[in-house]
Amino acid sequence: MTALLEVTGLRAGYGRAEVLHGIELMVAEGEIATLIGPNGAGKTTTLQAIMRLIPSQGNVRFQGVDVGGLSTEELVARGLALVPETRALFTDMRVEENLLLGFYRSFRQGARDQDARLAQVFAIFPRLQERRRQLAGTLSGGERQMLALGRALMGRPALLMLDEPSLGLAPLIVRDIFAVLDRLRKGGLSILLVEQNARAALALADHGMVLEMGAVVATGASAALSADPRVLETYLGQRHG
Amino acid sequence: MDVTIAELLLQDGLTTGAIYLLLAIGLLLVFLVTRVIFIPQGDFVAYGALTLASMLAGHVPATLWLLDVCAVASALLQWRSWRGVSWALGPALLITLATLVAVRLGAWVWLQGALAVGITALLAPMVYRLAFRPLRHASLLTLLVVAMAVHFVMVGLGLVLFGPETQRTPAFSNASFTWGEVDISGHSLWVAGCCVVLVAALWWMFHATMLGRALRASASNPMGARLMGIEGDRMAAIAFAMAGGIAALAGLLIAPITPIAYDSGFLIGLKGFIAAVIGGLASYPVAAVAALVVGVVEAFASFWNSAYAAAIVFALLIPALLWLSVRTRSIEEP
Amino acid sequence: MIGRIAGVLVTTVILGSAQAAWADITIGGILSITGPTAAQGVGYKNAFDLMPKEMAGQKVNYIVRDDGGDPAVAVSIARKMIDEDHVDAFIGPATNPTLAAVMPVAQEAHVPVVVMAPALFDVHKYTFAFDTAQPTTLMIKGVVDHMKAHGVKTVGFIGYSDGFGDQVLDGLKLGAAGSDITVVDDERFARTDTSVQPQVLKALTHKPDVMMLGGSATPGALPSLALAQRNYKGQVYNNHGVVSPAYIQVGGQAVEGVIAPTGPLVVYDQLPDSNPVKAVATDFMTRYIAAFGPQSRNAFAGYSYDAMLIIQAGVPTALKAGAPGTQAFRDALRDGMEHVSNLIGTHGIYNMTPDNHNGMDERARVMVQVVNQSWKLMP
Ligand SMILES: Nc1ncnc2c1ncn2[C@@H]1O[C@H](COP(=O)(O)OP(=O)(O)OP(=O)(O)O)[C@@H](O)[C@H]1O
Ligand SMILES: [Mg+2]
């Protein structure tokens, strides 16, 4: 399997305080990789550093190319997409406009198939179609997550990075969303999933990485990780024991 | 006060109000996209009018050279990127050539007017690039202080570029219509028409084009916009260019009514700012209505007691600020 | 190398002291050559080139500095000229803010200062200050006289909402006092107002026979534009602050027929031979135009020149009291200037007294009207 995203020695922080002390992680083509770890381990920081939302040092290769010097916008142009923890929706704009903005980068690159892509997203999330004229700020939590996901899909990314898609959502909706991710993988999309809910994440993912205090402490196939006694105890055991 | 006078005052107030409306829109656009309170917008009003006046007098406008100098400076600032350099130099070069030809031939007034608007509009993103971009992460207050400084620099430069004299530019129309007992000047109709067309065009742009949506998105959630691949810098430059162009157009609309000097812009811009503040620095429709109200209040106040007219207009801010503080919607950084 | 530097130093010192010991008369000009009033400032400055190099057989040095229209700069220039250049008299400043700032400095140092804008100052407090510009009341009196001669009963006023507007209105009221002319309305506007329609509408509700305007320079044409739009048929008067070609350029047809007072120099070539200042004004303007070209023609240069004439008239008395550069010389110069009588300048005839440091009379004023888009002397 070829590496789509390969991160080595990634260091980043806020002001003087270093939060990431040389992260190593990898996402292969067509797989779902998951990054799990306790609160404050640096998962969100890792995604922000990869996306260049915060300054960072280290080596980031995407599709075999060093993308270290690129800006967030340029990374998006290359097919990297992030659905952040906050969703970052355009709350005072309509659902449909939010989706169309997901198409901005492709539009600038000459694509004009926004209607087809809208139809695809609506097929995945029929709820969004019902609410297309509604302001994004008035959506429910689950609908917001769908919109954030749908908006990212509008750009047809090569790698979709999701920061805690289950945050604050009812188990039923989480199941729906994970089912969607599964279908997207079958469609060939690569996904980097950051999750608190380690059990669900490992169940879905092909391979997993455990982040603790700003460093990756364990990595492997999800089945192997699920069986790892350390992981079992700290992430699976405690929560659901 | 009889009805005729009230109607005349209303006409006068709506005409100036329409001009304030344009400025309020420009101000809001720049603020929402870049968080810069665009104090120098008034100076762009003066620059636009004086550029046209100078072209009509058969001179190559001094703003053109200023634009070229700024273009070279901002090209040097981003010499690493070929695209950056060509974006800085290309439009400036084109408009320089067009203006030189138009002045030489003494082309139609409307063409010269369009060029004056174009020159001023291109100047605005240069101001962004040189003054505000390096500070784009600074606090609102810092940006405000820099905006103030830019205003003073522009007034000083305006004096050097245009001299101290006031200038008038020709009215868009000298026709006059009678409606009941009231004369309506053709120019007033032009002002109203320009305002309506521009507002409609902006509405269409904001809601039906990708660029317009991207501008709104950068204002709505800057991080979200970056994650869509919307370059904040490009949006900021576009917002400045639009505000500069709108201001220059406002200048061309005012200069036939009131002669404009290098330092006339500030107070005019301030009236637009009042309207924008009444709109909570957030709402275009409220700001637009407020601008018309400011114009009408100003007209009636000038009639009622001209010595205190300015004070009355500025007093409009007090209830607006009280209302806003009651609603406590903070406009500090996200 | 060191020898050369030393040589230069020594020469400088000798020259410097020579200047101090054998002091020529030194006149300092403080003008706003750049800044918002630069257009006038250049005229005031150019006149220095036409000033005599000698007065009463004594060589005269002129030093001209630019204050950029900033009162603080004007003060520091004045101090420097007093302390380092040992000036015997100042010509200028010529704007109200700068002259108000410099006058106390000159008074404190007892250096005569001839300002060149209509300034209301107390001659008993500022005993060293003189003024070559026509007082506003004198100018406006000409307007009121014209109104009286034409049976005007009611006047509407629209002027700047600043001190200048007040001065014009005061002049109007003072002139009208005791006659049957009443000022029926007082409206104000600012130089940067977008519209003066409301003020005009208000003034016209009083149906005044005539309108008097109190703005200056080109924005002074604003009320005329609005009056024309309202088809006002009465006579419109303006003040001396607007008499320039630029005003007509801005006002166009709207200012056709406007009557205003001005100094005779402005229309020197239209003056009848009987006018007492015609010869001096014509001589000065001819030389000025020869030096700076016909485009440069302006009235401001004359005020500098008249300032020089007043100083020159005081020099013979002053030389008897002491050498230039001394306090005795400056005191006597002031006394001499205070007793100038029947001095014909370019703008009028000056008769100074201890109570009047301007000394102009009605001969310093002519009435002009915009006829066919240019200023014409009225008979
Ligand atoms: N803006 C910030 N300024 C300073 N410190 C920050 C900032 N954001 C995060 N941190 C710190 O960095 C560390 C890592 O935070 P991060 O948000 O990456 O954790 P996380 O793994 O995503 O946690 P969670 O599971 O709770 O979302 C934490 O200690 C946090 O306090
Ligand atoms: Mg997190």
PDB file of C-alpha atoms and ligand atoms in Angstrom, chain A residues 13-15 17-20 37-48 54 85 163-164 167 194-196 211, ligand 1:
ATOM      1  CA  GLY A  13       2.888  24.426  19.828  1.00  0.00           C
ATOM      2  CA  TYR A  14       1.224  27.571  20.969  1.00  0.00           C
ATOM      3  CA  GLY A  15       3.558  30.443  21.692  1.00  0.00           C
ATOM      4  CA  ALA A  17       4.840  25.885  24.835  1.00  0.00           C
ATOM      5  CA  GLU A  18       5.600  22.962  22.530  1.00  0.00           C
ATOM      6  CA  VAL A  19       2.645  20.578  22.336  1.00  0.00           C
ATOM      7  CA  LEU A  20       3.798  18.147  19.626  1.00  0.00           C
ATOM      8  CA  GLY A  37      -5.631   9.534  22.545  1.00  0.00           C
ATOM      9  CA  PRO A  38      -6.753  11.178  25.756  1.00  0.00           C
ATOM     10  CA  ASN A  39      -7.947  14.753  26.113  1.00  0.00           C
ATOM     11  CA  GLY A  40      -5.157  17.219  25.615  1.00  0.00           C
ATOM     12  CA  ALA A  41      -2.831  14.707  23.939  1.00  0.00           C
ATOM     13  CA  GLY A  42      -2.467  16.986  20.916  1.00  0.00           C
ATOM     14  CA  LYS A  43      -4.768  15.387  18.340  1.00  0.00           C
ATOM     15  CA  THR A  44      -6.391  18.630  17.251  1.00  0.00           C
ATOM     16  CA  THR A  45      -3.019  20.331  17.288  1.00  0.00           C
ATOM     17  CA  THR A  46      -1.649  17.630  14.986  1.00  0.00           C
ATOM     18  CA  LEU A  47      -4.380  18.189  12.405  1.00  0.00           C
ATOM     19  CA  GLN A  48      -3.939  21.965  12.607  1.00  0.00           C
ATOM     20  CA  ILE A  54      -0.565  26.893  13.090  1.00  0.00           C
ATOM     21  CA  GLU A  85     -13.535  20.210  15.800  1.00  0.00           C
ATOM     22  CA  ASP A 163     -11.618  16.016  14.058  1.00  0.00           C
ATOM     23  CA  GLU A 164     -14.027  14.254  16.432  1.00  0.00           C
ATOM     24  CA  LEU A 167     -18.488  15.127  19.391  1.00  0.00           C
ATOM     25  CA  VAL A 194      -9.430  11.715  15.099  1.00  0.00           C
ATOM     26  CA  GLU A 195     -11.669  10.292  17.783  1.00  0.00           C
ATOM     27  CA  GLN A 196     -12.329  10.152  21.507  1.00  0.00           C
ATOM     28  CA  LEU A 211      -1.159   9.773  20.720  1.00  0.00           C
TER      29      LEU A 211
HETATM   30  N1  LIG D   1      -4.780  27.854  21.361  1.00  0.00           N
HETATM   31  C1  LIG D   1      -4.074  27.236  22.301  1.00  0.00           C
HETATM   32  N2  LIG D   1      -3.224  27.918  23.075  1.00  0.00           N
HETATM   33  C2  LIG D   1      -2.493  27.311  24.020  1.00  0.00           C
HETATM   34  N3  LIG D   1      -2.537  26.025  24.251  1.00  0.00           N
HETATM   35  C3  LIG D   1      -3.368  25.277  23.521  1.00  0.00           C
HETATM   36  C4  LIG D   1      -4.177  25.844  22.508  1.00  0.00           C
HETATM   37  N4  LIG D   1      -4.895  24.876  21.927  1.00  0.00           N
HETATM   38  C5  LIG D   1      -4.551  23.742  22.577  1.00  0.00           C
HETATM   39  N5  LIG D   1      -3.631  23.975  23.518  1.00  0.00           N
HETATM   40  C6  LIG D   1      -3.016  22.989  24.411  1.00  0.00           C
HETATM   41  O1  LIG D   1      -2.375  22.018  23.627  1.00  0.00           O
HETATM   42  C7  LIG D   1      -2.567  20.731  24.165  1.00  0.00           C
HETATM   43  C8  LIG D   1      -3.137  19.831  23.105  1.00  0.00           C
HETATM   44  O2  LIG D   1      -4.421  20.301  22.757  1.00  0.00           O
HETATM   45  P1  LIG D   1      -5.309  19.627  21.621  1.00  0.00           P
HETATM   46  O3  LIG D   1      -6.498  20.462  21.432  1.00  0.00           O
HETATM   47  O4  LIG D   1      -4.460  19.329  20.463  1.00  0.00           O
HETATM   48  O5  LIG D   1      -5.716  18.269  22.349  1.00  0.00           O
HETATM   49  P2  LIG D   1      -6.674  17.138  21.820  1.00  0.00           P
HETATM   50  O6  LIG D   1      -5.862  15.908  21.794  1.00  0.00           O
HETATM   51  O7  LIG D   1      -7.319  17.549  20.570  1.00  0.00           O
HETATM   52  O8  LIG D   1      -7.694  17.057  23.021  1.00  0.00           O
HETATM   53  P3  LIG D   1      -9.299  16.773  22.960  1.00  0.00           P
HETATM   54  O9  LIG D   1      -9.449  15.318  22.856  1.00  0.00           O
HETATM   55  O10 LIG D   1      -9.757  17.272  24.278  1.00  0.00           O
HETATM   56  O11 LIG D   1      -9.852  17.534  21.797  1.00  0.00           O
HETATM   57  C9  LIG D   1      -3.492  20.911  25.353  1.00  0.00           C
HETATM   58  O12 LIG D   1      -2.701  20.862  26.509  1.00  0.00           O
HETATM   59  C10 LIG D   1      -4.073  22.272  25.203  1.00  0.00           C
HETATM   60  O13 LIG D   1      -4.264  22.876  26.442  1.00  0.00           O
END
